[in-house]
XYZ file of C-alpha atoms in Angstrom:
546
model
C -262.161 17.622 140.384
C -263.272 13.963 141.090
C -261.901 11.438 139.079
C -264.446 8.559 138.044
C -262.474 5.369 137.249
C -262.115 4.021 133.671
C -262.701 0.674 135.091
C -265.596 -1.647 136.330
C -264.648 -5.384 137.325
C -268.037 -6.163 138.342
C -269.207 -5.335 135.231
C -266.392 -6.338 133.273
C -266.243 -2.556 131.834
C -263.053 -0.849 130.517
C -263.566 3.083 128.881
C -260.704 4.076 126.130
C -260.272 7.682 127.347
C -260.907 9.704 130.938
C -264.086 9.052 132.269
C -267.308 11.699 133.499
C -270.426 10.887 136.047
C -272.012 9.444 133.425
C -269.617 6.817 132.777
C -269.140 7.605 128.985
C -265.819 9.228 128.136
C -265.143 12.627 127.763
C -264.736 11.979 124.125
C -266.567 9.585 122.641
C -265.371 8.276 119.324
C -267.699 6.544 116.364
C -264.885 4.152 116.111
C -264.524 2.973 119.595
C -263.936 -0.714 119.913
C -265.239 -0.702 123.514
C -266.224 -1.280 126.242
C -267.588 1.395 128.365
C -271.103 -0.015 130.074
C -273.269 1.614 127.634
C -270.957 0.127 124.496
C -271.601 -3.158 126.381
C -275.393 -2.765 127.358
C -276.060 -2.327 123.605
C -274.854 -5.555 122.979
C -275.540 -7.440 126.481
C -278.659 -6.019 127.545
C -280.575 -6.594 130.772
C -277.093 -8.790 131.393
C -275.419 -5.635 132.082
C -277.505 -4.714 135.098
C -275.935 -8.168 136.686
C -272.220 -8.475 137.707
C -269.703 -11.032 135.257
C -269.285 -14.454 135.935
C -271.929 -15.402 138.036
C -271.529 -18.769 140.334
C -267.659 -17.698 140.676
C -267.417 -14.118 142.040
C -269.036 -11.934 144.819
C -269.630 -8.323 144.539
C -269.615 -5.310 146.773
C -269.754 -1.680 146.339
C -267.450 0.743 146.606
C -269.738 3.518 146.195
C -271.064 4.651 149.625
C -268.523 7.443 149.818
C -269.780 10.701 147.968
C -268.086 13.743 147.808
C -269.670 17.054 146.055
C -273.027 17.915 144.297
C -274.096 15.886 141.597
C -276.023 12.986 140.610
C -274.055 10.578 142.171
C -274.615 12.135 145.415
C -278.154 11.358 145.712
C -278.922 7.712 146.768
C -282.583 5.922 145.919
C -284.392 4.798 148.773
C -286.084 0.958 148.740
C -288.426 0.319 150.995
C -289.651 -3.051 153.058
C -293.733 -2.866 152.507
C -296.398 -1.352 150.566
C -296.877 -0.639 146.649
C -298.405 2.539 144.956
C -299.465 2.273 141.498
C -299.961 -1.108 140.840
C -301.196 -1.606 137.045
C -305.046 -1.995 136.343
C -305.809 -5.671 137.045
C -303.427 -6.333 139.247
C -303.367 -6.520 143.190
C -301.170 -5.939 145.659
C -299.550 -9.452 146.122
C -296.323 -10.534 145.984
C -297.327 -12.641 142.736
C -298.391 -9.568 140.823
C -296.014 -7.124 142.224
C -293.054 -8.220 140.652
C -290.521 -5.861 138.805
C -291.275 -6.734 134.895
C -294.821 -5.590 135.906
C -293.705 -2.029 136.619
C -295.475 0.087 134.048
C -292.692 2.631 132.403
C -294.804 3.839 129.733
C -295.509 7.664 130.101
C -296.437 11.160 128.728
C -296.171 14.638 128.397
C -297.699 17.489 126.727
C -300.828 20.070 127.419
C -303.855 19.707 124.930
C -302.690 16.420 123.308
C -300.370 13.667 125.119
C -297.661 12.002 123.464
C -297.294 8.370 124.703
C -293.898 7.142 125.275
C -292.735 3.776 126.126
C -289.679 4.234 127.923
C -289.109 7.529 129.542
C -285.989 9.069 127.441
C -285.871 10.779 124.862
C -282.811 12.111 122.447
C -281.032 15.194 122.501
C -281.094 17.475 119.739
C -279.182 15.692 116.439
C -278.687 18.437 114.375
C -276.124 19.555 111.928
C -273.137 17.573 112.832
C -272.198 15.332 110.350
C -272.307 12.412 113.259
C -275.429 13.152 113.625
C -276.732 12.707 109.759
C -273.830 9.759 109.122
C -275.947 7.147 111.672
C -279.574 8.779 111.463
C -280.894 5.341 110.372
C -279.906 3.751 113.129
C -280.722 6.562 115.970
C -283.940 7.211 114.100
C -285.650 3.452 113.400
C -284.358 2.388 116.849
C -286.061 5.264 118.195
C -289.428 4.215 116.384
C -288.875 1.027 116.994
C -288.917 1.281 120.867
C -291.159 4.281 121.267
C -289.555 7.257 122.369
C -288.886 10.526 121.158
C -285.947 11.605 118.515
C -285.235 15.664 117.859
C -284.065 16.605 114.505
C -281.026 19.526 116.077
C -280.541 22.956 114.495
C -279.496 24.065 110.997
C -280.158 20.654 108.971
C -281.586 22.082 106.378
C -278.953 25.430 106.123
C -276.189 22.915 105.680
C -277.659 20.867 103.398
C -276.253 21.560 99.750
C -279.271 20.020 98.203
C -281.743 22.109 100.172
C -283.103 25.261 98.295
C -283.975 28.135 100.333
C -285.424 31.148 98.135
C -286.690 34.241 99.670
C -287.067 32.864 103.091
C -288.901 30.131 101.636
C -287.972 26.337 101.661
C -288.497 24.590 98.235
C -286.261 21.567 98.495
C -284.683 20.093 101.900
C -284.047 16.459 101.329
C -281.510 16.025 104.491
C -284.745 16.870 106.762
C -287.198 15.275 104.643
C -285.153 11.832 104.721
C -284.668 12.378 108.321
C -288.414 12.594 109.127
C -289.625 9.773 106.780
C -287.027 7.534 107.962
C -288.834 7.666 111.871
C -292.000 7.882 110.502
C -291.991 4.721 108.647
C -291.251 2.782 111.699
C -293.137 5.102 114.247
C -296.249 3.019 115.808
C -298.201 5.627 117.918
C -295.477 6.047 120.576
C -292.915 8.487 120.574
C -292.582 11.180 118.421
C -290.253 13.159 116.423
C -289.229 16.719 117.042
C -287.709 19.450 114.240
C -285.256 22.168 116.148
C -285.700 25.487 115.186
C -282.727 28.559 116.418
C -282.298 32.063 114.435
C -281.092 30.253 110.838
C -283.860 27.827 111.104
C -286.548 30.050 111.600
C -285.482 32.851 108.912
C -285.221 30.034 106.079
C -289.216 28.773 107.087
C -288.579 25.397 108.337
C -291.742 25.775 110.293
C -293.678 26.571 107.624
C -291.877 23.639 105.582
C -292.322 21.137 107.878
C -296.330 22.096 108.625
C -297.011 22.219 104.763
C -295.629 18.601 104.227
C -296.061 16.710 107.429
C -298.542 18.256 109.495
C -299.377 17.450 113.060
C -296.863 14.484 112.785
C -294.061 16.462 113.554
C -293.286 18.646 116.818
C -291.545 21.939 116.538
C -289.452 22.548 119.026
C -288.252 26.143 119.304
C -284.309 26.284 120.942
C -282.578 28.545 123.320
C -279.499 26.767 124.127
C -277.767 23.758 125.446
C -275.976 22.619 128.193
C -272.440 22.263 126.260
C -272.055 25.857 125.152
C -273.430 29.545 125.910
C -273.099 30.167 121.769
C -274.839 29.254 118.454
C -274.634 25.856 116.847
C -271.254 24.873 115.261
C -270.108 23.126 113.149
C -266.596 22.061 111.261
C -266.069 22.022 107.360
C -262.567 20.935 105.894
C -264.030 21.887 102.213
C -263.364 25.472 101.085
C -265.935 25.782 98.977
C -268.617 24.342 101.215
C -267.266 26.679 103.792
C -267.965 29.485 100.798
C -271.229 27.974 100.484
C -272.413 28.575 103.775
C -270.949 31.755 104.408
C -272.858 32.943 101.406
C -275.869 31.375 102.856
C -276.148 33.727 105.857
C -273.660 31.722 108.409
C -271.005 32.987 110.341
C -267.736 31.045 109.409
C -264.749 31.402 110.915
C -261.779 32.310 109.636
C -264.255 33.841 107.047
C -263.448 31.786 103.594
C -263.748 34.573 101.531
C -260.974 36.298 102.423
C -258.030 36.227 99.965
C -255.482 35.939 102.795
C -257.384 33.213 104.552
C -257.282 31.225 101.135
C -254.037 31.484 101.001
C -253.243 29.788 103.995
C -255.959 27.381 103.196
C -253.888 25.981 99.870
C -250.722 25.730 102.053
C -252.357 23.807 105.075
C -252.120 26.746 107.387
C -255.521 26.805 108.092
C -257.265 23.312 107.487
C -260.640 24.235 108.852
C -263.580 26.264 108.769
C -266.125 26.518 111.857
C -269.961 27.280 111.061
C -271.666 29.203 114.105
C -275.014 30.008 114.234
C -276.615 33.157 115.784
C -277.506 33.789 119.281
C -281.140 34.716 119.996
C -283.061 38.019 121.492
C -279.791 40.040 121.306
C -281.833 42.793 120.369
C -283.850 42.843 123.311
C -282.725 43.943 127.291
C -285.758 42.731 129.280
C -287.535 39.554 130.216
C -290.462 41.374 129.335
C -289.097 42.119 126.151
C -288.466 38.450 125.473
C -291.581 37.337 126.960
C -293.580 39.298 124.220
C -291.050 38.551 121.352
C -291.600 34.624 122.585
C -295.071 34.353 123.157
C -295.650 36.390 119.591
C -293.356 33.535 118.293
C -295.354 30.618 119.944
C -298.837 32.150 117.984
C -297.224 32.283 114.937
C -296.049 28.492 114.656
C -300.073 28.103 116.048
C -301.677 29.923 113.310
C -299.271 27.439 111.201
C -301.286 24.856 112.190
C -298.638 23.227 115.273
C -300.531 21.406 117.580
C -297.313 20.466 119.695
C -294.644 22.629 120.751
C -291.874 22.656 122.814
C -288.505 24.741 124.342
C -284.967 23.437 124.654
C -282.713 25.829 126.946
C -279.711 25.579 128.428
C -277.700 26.101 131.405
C -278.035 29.458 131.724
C -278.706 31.020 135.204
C -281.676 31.277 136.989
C -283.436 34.459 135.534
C -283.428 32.333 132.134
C -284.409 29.343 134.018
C -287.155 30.952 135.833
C -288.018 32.464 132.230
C -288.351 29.200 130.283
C -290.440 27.327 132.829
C -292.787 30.259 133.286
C -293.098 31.501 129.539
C -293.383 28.057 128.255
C -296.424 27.476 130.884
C -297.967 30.238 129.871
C -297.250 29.716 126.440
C -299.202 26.011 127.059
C -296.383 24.206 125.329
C -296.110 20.188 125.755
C -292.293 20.108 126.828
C -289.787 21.979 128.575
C -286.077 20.339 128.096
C -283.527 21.607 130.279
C -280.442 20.949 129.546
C -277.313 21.182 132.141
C -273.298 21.819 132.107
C -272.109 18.644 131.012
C -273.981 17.684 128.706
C -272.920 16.260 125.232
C -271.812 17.858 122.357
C -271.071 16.687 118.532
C -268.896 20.702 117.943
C -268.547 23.112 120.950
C -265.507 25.299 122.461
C -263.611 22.686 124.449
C -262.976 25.019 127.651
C -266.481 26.545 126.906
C -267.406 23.519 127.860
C -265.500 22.754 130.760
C -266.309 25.844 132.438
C -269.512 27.608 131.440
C -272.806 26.986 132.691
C -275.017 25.285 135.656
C -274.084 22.045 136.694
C -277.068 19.730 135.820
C -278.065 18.430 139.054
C -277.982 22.232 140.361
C -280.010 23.459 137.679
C -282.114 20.571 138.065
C -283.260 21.280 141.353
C -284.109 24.762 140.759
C -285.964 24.042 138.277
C -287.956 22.015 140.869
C -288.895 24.654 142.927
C -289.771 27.350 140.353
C -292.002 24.821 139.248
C -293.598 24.088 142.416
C -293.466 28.608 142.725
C -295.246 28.801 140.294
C -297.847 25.185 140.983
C -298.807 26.834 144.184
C -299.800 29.957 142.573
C -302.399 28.020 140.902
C -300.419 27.774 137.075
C -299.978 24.244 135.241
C -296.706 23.990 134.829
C -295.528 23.155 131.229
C -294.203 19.296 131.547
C -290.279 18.964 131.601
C -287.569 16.904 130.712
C -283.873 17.180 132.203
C -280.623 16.506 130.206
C -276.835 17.060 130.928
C -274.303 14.183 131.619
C -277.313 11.419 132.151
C -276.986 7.569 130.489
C -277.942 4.961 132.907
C -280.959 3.572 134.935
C -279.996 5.225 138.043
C -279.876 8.430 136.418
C -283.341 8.315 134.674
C -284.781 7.247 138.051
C -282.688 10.249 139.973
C -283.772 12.642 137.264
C -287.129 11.909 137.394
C -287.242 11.661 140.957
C -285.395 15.016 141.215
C -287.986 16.594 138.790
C -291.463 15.456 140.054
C -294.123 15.073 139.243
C -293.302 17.858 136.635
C -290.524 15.397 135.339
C -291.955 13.209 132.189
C -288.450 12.196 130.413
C -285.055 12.263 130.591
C -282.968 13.471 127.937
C -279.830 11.400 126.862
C -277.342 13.138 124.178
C -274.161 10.744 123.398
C -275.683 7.752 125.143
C -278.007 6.911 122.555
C -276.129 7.307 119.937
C -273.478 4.738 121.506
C -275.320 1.974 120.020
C -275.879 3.220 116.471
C -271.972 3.730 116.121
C -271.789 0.501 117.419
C -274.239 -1.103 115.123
C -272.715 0.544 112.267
C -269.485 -1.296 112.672
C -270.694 -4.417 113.442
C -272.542 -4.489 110.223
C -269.998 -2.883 107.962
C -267.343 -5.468 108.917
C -271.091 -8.507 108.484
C -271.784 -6.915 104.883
C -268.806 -5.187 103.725
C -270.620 -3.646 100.670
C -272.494 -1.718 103.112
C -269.541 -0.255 104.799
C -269.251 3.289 103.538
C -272.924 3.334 103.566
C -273.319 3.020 107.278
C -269.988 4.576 107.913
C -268.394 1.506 109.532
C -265.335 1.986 111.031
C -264.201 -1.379 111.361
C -262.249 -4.183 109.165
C -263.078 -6.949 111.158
C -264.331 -7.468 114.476
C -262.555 -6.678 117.832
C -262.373 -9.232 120.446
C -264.653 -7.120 122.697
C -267.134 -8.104 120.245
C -266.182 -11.880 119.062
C -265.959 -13.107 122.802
C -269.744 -11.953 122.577
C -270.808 -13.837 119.284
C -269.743 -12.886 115.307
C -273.530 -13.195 114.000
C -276.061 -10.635 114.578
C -278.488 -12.896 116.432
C -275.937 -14.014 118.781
C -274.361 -10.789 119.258
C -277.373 -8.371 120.255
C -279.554 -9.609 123.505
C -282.337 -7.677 121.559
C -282.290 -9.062 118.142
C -285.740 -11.791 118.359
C -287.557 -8.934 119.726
C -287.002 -6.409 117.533
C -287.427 -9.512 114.869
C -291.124 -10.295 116.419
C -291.979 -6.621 116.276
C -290.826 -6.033 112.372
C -291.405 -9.642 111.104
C -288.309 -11.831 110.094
C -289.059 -10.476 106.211
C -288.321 -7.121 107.352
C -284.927 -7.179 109.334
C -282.898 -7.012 105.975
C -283.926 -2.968 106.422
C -283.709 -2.756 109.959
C -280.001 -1.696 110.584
C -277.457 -3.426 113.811
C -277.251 0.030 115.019
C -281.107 0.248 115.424
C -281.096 -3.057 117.384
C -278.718 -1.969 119.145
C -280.440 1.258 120.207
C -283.337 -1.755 120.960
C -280.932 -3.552 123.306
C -279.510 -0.463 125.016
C -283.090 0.593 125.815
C -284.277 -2.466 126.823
C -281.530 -2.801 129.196
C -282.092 1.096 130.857
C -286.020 -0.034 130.779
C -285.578 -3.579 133.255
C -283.031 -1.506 135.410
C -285.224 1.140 135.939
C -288.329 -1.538 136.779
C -285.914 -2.803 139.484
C -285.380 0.165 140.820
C -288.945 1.469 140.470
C -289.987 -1.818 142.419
C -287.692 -2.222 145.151
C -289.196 2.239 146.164
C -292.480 0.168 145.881
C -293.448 2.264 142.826
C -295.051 0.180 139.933
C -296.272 2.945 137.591
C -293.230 5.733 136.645
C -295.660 8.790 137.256
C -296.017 7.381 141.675
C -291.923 8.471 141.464
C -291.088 11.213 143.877
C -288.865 13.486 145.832
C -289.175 10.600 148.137
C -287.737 8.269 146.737
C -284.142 9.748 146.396
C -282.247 10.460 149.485
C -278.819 13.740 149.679
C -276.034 11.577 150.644
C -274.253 14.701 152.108
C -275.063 17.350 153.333
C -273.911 20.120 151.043
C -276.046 18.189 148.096
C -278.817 18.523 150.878
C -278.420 21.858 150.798
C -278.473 22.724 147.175
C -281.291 20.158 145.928
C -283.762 19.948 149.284
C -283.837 16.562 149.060
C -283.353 15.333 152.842
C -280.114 13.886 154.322
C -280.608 10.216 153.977
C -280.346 9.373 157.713
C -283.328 11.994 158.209
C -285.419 10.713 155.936
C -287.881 8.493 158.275
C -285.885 9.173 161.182
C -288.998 10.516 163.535
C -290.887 7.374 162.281
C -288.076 4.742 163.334
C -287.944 6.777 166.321
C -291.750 5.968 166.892
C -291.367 2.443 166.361
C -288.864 1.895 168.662
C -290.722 3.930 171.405
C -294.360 2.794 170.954
């Protein structure tokens, strides 16, 4: 097992706990008081990209050593000459093609596009109570930058407000705030999706979500995730809420209605109750079985009135792989997220986790060349997004490298919501009357923050912008943690410009297979991206011979 290190002097980047590819921590905590690079980058911005202390330091790398398959083992290639995609009215000189002219703006989806200005997206931000404490902030800085949000699983079964009768939705205020709240800020780019699993689609969400909003909302039908192989969980300390949801069709274990399993409830045996949702197609043995249940599926949410649809699956193996690209292609949906072993998780079985599952990059590249299987048979291939263990610029440009051109986004769980924790607990120790409000954490400010500035404007690289987007009148409702999810995303957007420019790519959708390099040979094997010393090899050979 490689063992990333929990520090970065160049960057001036400490993480609180042990440390994964991505560089977040294996457990990432809504109270953190930093500083991995992504708690950083959503106060720093674009500075992060730079190392510390410019004018008295040098840097080098000590990354040109890679062992295994994964991300990190595939390098991106720069190149000395040339540019491909250069933005309408521009040319190709050296004055126009500069890095903050590298259009990142994309799209994805078969009858109607969905524009997006940077090309991430969330993962699913469903039932856990993380995931509903800091919606604000996830949610308007979503809008506010233009990409796309996805409403997870079972928000409206949890909900005790909701009212679910015969099937039939009357009430679900959790889902309705969590809608309205993107909408209000949501410009034309982006979009917001509503998860639907077994729960979800038995108590009519669809058809609650089509009745009220319409075409402004994507349903996204779900198969799994890359953090567990089992329903959606969640974890309820209340015994009556745990009642509550057991008699609302969940499985909860230890069941709460058991008179034994109360009883060790009052004396603090048992201080817990876990929520699990249902798996899927259990009653059916073949793919063609499925493929009939899904498609029927897919034409009912149509005769609903969807216009956009789209399938999350997880890291299953490649029968189910090879069965989401090709059903969903069929199926003409607008978006295809797969989701790898390692990705995030707000409730899953810890060694589940650990050891279940396809490795993202692995399942990554397969997905690749089913695509192109079934490309070359003449099929459009539904448009995709990867996910699993992916939070910085190098990793969007991998992923979408990896991926193309069938690639449109990648998918980032835990960090995006980095910054809205962040936010959160900047604000609550600002305004302390909005504290439990925004769930702040805090009492005061940590020096990881103070050293940066103790005023909103001088702690957030992003603040003026997101001030001349809303209007100086309106940043009273725009919360830190949504400016931070503005600075974060600013800072993955210039990084991934650099990178873009220095392959000689300035337009996102010229990325390709070609631009990323194996930097063993084992990844070679398992992705079919070349060995970076092959890559060009006959050409420099030609050059030197001519």
């Amino acid at each position: 097992m490689i063992e990333w290190p929990k520090t970065n002097d160049v960057l001036g980047t400490v993480n609180r706990g042990n440390v994964t590819e991505s560089g977040l921590c294996t457990l990432c905590r809504a109270d953190c008081q930093g500083k991995c690079e992504t708690w950083l980058s959503s106060m720093r911005g674009r500075k992060m990209l730079y190392p510390r202390d410019f004018g008295y330091v040098t840097a080098g790398s000590g990354n040109t050593t890679h062992l295994g398959v994964n991300y990190n083992s595939l390098r991106i290639q720069g190149y000395n000459y040339g540019a491909f995609g250069i933005p309408k009215g521009l040319s190709n000189s050296p004055d126009d093609c500069i890095f903050p002219n590298v259009n990142i703006e994309t799209s994805f989806g078969s009858q109607v596009k969905t524009k997006v200005r940077v090309p991430i997206m969330t993962g699913a931000l469903g039932s856990t109570f993380v995931a509903a404490r800091y919606w604000d902030s996830f949610a308007i800085g979503a809008a506010l930058v233009g990409f796309p949000i996805v409403v997870g699983e079972n928000v409206v079964g949890i909900d005790k407000q909701a009212i679910i009768e015969n099937g039939k939705i009357k009430k679900a205020p959790e889902l309705d705030r969590r809608i309205d709240t993107y909408l209000r800020y949501y410009d034309g780019y982006g979009a917001i999706l509503v998860q639907m699993n077994v729960e979800d689609t038995r108590n009519g969400v669809a058809e609650y979500v089509i009745e009220k909003y319409g075409d402004k909302v994507i349903i996204e039908l779900k198969w799994g995730q890359g953090a567990k192989d089992i329903g959606g969980e969640i974890q309820v300390t209340d015994l009556d809420y745990a009642i509550f949801l057991k008699n609302r069709g969940y499985v909860v274990d230890p069941d709460p209605t058991i008179p034994e399993v109360q009883e060790a409830f009052k004396h603090g045996a048992i201080r817990a109750f876990a929520r699990h949702s249902r798996l899927g197609y259990t009653n059916l043995s073949t793919p063609e079985a499925v493929y009939k249940e899904f498609m029927k599926g897919v034409k009912h949410l149509r005769k609903l009135g969807f216009k956009r649809i789209t399938l999350k699956t997880g890291s299953y193996g490649m029968e189910a792989l090879a069965m989401a690209i090709r059903f969903a292609s069929d199926a003409k949906l607008d978006l295809l997220t797969i989701d790898g072993s390692g990705g995030g998780t707000g409730m899953s079985p810890w060694n589940m986790m650990e050891t279940w599952g396809v490795p993202s990059v692995l399942l990554h590249a397969k997905a690749y060349e089913y695509a192109s299987l079934l490309a070359s048979r003449g099929k459009k291939v539904v448009d995709m997004a990867f996910a699993g263990g992916l939070a910085r610029e190098d990793h969007i440009f991998k992923a979408l490298a990896l991926g193309a051109p069938f690639t449109k986004l990648v998918c980032m769980g835990r960090a995006l919501m980095i910054p809205g924790f962040l936010g959160a607990n900047i604000q609550g120790v600002l305004d302390p009357s909005s504290r439990e409000r925004l769930n702040g954490n805090w009492d005061s400010l940590p020096k990881t923050v103070t050293e940066i500035g103790s005023k909103p404007e001088e702690i957030f690289a992003g603040y003026y912008d997101v001030q001349k987007k809303v209007g100086a009148s309106e940043m009273k409702n725009i919360p830190l943690g949504a400016i931070a999810v503005w600075t974060l995303a600013d800072k993955l957007a210039g990084g991934l410009q650099q990178l873009l420019a220095g392959a000689r790519k300035f337009d996102v959708s010229q990325i390709s297979r070609d631009d990323i390099a194996a930097a063993n040979r084992e990844t070679e094997k398992e992705t079919g991206i070349k060995f970076i010393t092959d890559i060009q090899d006959e050409a420099a050979k030609k050059i030197l011979t001519m």
